[in-house]
Short mmCIF file of C-alpha atoms in Angstrom, two decimals:
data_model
loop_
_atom_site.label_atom_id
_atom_site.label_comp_id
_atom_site.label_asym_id
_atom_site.label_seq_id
_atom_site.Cartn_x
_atom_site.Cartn_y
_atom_site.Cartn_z
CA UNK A 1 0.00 0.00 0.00
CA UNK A 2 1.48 3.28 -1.05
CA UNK A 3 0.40 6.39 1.12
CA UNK A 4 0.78 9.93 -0.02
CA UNK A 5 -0.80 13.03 2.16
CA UNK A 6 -4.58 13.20 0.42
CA UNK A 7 -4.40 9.81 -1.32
CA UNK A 8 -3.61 6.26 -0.50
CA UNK A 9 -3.12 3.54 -3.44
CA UNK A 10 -3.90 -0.13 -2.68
CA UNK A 11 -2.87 -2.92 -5.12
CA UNK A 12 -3.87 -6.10 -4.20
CA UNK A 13 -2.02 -9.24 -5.55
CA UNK A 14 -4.33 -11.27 -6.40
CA UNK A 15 -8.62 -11.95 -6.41
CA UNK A 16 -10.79 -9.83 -4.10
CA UNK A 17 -12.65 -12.90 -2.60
CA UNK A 18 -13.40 -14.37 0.75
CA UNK A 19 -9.88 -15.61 1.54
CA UNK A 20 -8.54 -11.69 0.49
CA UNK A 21 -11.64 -9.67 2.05
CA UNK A 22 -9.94 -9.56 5.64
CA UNK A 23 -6.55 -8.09 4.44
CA UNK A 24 -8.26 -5.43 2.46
CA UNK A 25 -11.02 -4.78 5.05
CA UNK A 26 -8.12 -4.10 7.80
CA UNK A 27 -6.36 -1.69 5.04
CA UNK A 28 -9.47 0.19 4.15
CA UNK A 29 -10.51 0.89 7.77
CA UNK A 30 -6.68 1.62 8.96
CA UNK A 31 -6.83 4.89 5.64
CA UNK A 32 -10.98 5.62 7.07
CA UNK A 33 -9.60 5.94 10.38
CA UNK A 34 -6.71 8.07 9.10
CA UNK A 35 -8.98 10.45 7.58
CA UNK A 36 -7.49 9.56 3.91
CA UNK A 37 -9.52 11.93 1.17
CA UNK A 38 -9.09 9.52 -1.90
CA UNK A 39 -8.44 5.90 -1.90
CA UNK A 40 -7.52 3.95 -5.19
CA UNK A 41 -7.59 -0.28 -5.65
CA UNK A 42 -5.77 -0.98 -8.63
CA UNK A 43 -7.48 -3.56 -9.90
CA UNK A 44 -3.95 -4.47 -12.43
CA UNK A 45 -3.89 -8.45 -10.87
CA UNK A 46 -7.23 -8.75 -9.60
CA UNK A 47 -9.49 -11.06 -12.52
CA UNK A 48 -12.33 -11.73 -9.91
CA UNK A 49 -14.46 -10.18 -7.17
CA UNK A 50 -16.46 -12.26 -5.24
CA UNK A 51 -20.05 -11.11 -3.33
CA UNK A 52 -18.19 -10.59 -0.42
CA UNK A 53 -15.50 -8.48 -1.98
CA UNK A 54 -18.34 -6.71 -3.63
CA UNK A 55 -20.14 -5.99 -0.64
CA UNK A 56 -16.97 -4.41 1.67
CA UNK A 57 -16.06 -2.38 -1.44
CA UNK A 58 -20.24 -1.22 -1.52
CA UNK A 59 -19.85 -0.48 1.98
CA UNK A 60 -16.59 1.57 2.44
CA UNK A 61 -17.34 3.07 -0.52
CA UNK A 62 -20.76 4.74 1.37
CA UNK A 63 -18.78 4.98 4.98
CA UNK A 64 -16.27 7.34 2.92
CA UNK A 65 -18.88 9.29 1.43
CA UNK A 66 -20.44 10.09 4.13
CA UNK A 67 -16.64 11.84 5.36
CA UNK A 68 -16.49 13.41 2.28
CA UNK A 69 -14.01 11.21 0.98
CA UNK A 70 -14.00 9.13 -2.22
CA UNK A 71 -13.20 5.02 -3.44
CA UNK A 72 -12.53 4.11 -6.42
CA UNK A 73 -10.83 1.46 -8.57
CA UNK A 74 -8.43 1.42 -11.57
CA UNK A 75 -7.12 -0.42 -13.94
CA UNK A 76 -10.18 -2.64 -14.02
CA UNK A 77 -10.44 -5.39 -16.65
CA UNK A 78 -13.32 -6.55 -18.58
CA UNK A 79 -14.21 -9.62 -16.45
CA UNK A 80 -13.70 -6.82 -13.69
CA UNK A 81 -16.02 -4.09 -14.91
CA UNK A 82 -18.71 -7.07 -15.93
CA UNK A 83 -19.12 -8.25 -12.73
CA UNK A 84 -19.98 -4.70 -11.28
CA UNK A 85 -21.90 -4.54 -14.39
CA UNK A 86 -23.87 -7.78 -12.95
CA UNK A 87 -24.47 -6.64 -9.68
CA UNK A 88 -25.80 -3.29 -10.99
CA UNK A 89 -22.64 -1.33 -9.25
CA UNK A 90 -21.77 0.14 -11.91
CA UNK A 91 -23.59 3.76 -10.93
CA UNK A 92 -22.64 3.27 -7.55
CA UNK A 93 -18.97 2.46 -7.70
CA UNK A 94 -16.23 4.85 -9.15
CA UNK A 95 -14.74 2.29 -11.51
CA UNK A 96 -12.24 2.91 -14.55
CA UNK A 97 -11.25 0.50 -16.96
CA UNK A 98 -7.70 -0.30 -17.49
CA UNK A 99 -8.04 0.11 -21.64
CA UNK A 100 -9.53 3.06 -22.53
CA UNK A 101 -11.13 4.58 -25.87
CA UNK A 102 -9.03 6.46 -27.59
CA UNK A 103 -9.76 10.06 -26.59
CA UNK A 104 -11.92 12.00 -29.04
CA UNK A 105 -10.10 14.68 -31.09
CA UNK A 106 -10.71 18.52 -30.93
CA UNK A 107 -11.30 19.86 -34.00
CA UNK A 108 -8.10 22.05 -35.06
CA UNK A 109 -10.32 25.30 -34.82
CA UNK A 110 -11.81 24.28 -31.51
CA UNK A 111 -11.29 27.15 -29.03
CA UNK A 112 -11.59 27.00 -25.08
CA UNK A 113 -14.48 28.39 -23.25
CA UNK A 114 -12.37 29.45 -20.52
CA UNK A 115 -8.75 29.38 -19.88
CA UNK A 116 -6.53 30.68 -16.93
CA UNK A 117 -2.63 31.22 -16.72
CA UNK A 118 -0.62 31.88 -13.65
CA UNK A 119 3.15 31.81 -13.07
CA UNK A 120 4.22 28.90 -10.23
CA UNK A 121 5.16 30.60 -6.96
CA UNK A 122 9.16 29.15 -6.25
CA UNK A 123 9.31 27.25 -3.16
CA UNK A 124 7.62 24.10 -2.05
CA UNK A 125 5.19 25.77 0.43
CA UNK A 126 3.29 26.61 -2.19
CA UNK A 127 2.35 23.84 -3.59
CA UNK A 128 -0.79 23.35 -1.33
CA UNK A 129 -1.97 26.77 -2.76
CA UNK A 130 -1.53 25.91 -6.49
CA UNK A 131 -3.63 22.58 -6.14
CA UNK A 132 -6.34 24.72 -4.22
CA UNK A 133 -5.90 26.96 -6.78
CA UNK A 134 -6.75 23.95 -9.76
CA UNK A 135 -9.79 22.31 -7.81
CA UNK A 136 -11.26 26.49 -7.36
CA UNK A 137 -10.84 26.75 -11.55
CA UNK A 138 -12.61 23.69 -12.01
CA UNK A 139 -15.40 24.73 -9.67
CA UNK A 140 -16.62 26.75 -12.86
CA UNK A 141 -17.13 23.47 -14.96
CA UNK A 142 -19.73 21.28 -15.27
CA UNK A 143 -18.29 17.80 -13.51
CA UNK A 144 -18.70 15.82 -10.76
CA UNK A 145 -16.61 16.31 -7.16
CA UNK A 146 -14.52 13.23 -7.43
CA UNK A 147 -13.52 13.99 -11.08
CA UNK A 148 -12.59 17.14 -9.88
CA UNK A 149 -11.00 16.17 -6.79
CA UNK A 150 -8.82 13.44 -9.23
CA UNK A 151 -8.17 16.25 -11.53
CA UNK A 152 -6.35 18.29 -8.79
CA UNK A 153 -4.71 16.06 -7.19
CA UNK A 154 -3.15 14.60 -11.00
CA UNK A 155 -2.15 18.75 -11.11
CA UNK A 156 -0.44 18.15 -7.36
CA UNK A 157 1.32 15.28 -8.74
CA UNK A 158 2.63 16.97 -11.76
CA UNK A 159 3.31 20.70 -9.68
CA UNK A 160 5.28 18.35 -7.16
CA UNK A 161 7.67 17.24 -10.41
CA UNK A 162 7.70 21.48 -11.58
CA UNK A 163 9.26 22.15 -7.66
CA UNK A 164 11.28 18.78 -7.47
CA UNK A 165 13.44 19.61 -10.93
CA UNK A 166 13.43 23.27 -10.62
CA UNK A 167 11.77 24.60 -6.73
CA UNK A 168 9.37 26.02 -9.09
CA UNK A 169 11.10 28.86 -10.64
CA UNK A 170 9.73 30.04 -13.76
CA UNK A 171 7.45 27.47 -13.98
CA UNK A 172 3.87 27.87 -15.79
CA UNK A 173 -0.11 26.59 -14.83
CA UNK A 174 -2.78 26.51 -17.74
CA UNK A 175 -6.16 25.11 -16.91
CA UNK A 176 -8.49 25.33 -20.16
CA UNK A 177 -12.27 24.35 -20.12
CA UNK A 178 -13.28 22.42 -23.24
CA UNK A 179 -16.88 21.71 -24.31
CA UNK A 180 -16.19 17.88 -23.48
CA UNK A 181 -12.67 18.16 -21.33
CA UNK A 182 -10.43 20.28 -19.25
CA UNK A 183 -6.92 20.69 -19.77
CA UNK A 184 -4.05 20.84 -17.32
CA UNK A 185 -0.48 21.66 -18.19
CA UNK A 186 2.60 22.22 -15.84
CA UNK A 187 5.56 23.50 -17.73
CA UNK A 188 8.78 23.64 -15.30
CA UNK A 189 12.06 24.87 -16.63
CA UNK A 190 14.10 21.39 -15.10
CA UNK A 191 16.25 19.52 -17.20
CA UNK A 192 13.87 17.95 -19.45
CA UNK A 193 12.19 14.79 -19.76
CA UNK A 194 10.01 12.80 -21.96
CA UNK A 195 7.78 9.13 -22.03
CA UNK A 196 5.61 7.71 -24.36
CA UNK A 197 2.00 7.74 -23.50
CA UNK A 198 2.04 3.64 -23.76
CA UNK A 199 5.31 3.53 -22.36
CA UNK A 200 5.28 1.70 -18.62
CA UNK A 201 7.19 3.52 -16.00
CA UNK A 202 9.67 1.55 -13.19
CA UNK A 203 8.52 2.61 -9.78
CA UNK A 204 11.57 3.21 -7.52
CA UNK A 205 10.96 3.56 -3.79
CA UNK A 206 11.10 7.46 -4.07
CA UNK A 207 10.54 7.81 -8.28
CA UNK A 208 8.32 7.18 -10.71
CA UNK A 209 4.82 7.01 -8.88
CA UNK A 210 3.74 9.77 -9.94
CA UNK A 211 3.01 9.53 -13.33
CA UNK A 212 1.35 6.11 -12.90
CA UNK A 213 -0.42 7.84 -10.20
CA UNK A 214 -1.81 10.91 -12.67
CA UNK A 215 -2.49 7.93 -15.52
CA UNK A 216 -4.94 6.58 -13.04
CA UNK A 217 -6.65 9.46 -12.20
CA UNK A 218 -6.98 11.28 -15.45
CA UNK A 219 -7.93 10.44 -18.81
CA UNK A 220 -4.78 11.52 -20.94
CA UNK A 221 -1.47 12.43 -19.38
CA UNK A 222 1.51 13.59 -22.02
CA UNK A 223 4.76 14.02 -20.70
CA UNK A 224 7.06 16.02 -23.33
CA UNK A 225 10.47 17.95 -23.48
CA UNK A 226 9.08 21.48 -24.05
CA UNK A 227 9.49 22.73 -27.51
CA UNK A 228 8.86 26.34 -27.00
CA UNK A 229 12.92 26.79 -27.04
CA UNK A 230 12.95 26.91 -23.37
CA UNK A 231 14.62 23.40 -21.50
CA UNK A 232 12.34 21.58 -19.49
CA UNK A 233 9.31 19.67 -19.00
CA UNK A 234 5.33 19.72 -20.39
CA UNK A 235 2.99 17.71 -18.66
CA UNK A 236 -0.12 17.93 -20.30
CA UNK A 237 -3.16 16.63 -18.09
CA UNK A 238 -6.82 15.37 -20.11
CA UNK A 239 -10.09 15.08 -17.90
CA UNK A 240 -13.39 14.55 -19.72
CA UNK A 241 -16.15 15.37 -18.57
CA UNK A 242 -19.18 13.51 -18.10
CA UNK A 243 -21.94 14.76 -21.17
CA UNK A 244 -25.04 14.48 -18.18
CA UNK A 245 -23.03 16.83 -15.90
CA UNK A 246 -22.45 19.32 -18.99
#
């Protein structure tokens, strides 16, 4: 289980079943009782849920609503999302398949309704601020709380990478409201760095969790050398949002 200060990530290793229910039940309640925001079950080795899986993962889910907090799973297969689809869960559970449609295109012309700009403060303290600062932008759109709670904690995750390589300094924060998405992008002035949107990144103890972290939570994340002249890194965040909320 990987901990971070407003999310916790749980991958189990195998089936959520009666034999696994215990282990995750005494996870679950240790984060509830720690007052954890957002929990994530990555769902990457798990093929099967059984009724009592589905019923603990029913009933945490509405013990962290009730704290204002949200549960959700990842990388969920097929087999995965058809047994929620079974049960009826689907509705009730925050649930995201681990292959995704493409994402639609934006026609070339396609301008933003609404699109903000602000220079990164340097120094680490601020990061709290700049994620407030996201989740207050995105107050002005049309989507749900958890999507926007996901889409500013994927702009903490990426902020934390602008102060790691550079403390922040002369790094950049776009949010732009699309008819059908919003769109993040942290430009830091670090050394550079680049991945392929398919390409799988090796967690370290300290390194790497990030981006798997933002893929998870968002539904397109680009990570580019910038190519504006100026050295460092683009990390381009995609949220769409959901066509009964627009």
């Amino acid at each position: 289980m990987n901990e971070r200060t407003d999310i916790a990530v749980i991958a189990p290793a195998g089936d959520i079943d009666i034999t696994t229910v215990p282990i995750l039940r005494e996870q679950l309640d240790a984060l509830l009782d720690a007052e954890t925001r957002r929990v994530i079950i990555s769902c990457q080795n798990v093929d099967f849920i059984d009724s009592s899986g589905l019923a603990l993962l029913l009933s945490r889910t509405r013990r962290m609503l009730d704290r204002g907090a949200v549960l959700s799973l990842a990388n969920a297969s097929p087999q995965v999302l058809r047994i929620f689809q079974i049960a009826q869960l689907v509705d009730v559970l925050h649930v995201t398949a681990a292959d995704r449609p493409p994402l639609p295109v934006l026609a070339p012309d396609e301008m933003p309704r609404w699109s903000r700009t602000m220079q990164v403060p340097e120094g680490v303290e601020h990061l709290c601020e700049c994620r407030r600062r996201v989740y207050e932008l995105l107050d002005q759109v049309a989507m749900g709380d958890d999507a926007r709670f996901d889409a500013a904690l994927a702009a903490g995750e990426a902020l934390s990478n602008a102060y790691d390589h550079a403390d922040g300094a002369g790094s950049m924060l776009s949010v732009r409201a699309y008819i059908d998405r919003v769109v993040v992008e942290v430009r830091d002035r670090g050394c550079g760095f680049e991945i392929d949107p398919d390409e799988d990144v090796e967690a370290s103890e300290e390194r790497g969790r990030g981006i798997k972290l933002m893929r998870m939570l968002m539904d397109s994340v680009e990570v580019h050398r910038r190519d504006d002249g100026v050295c460092g890194t683009s990390v381009r965040l995609i949220k769409l949002l959901d066509p009964a909320a627009v």
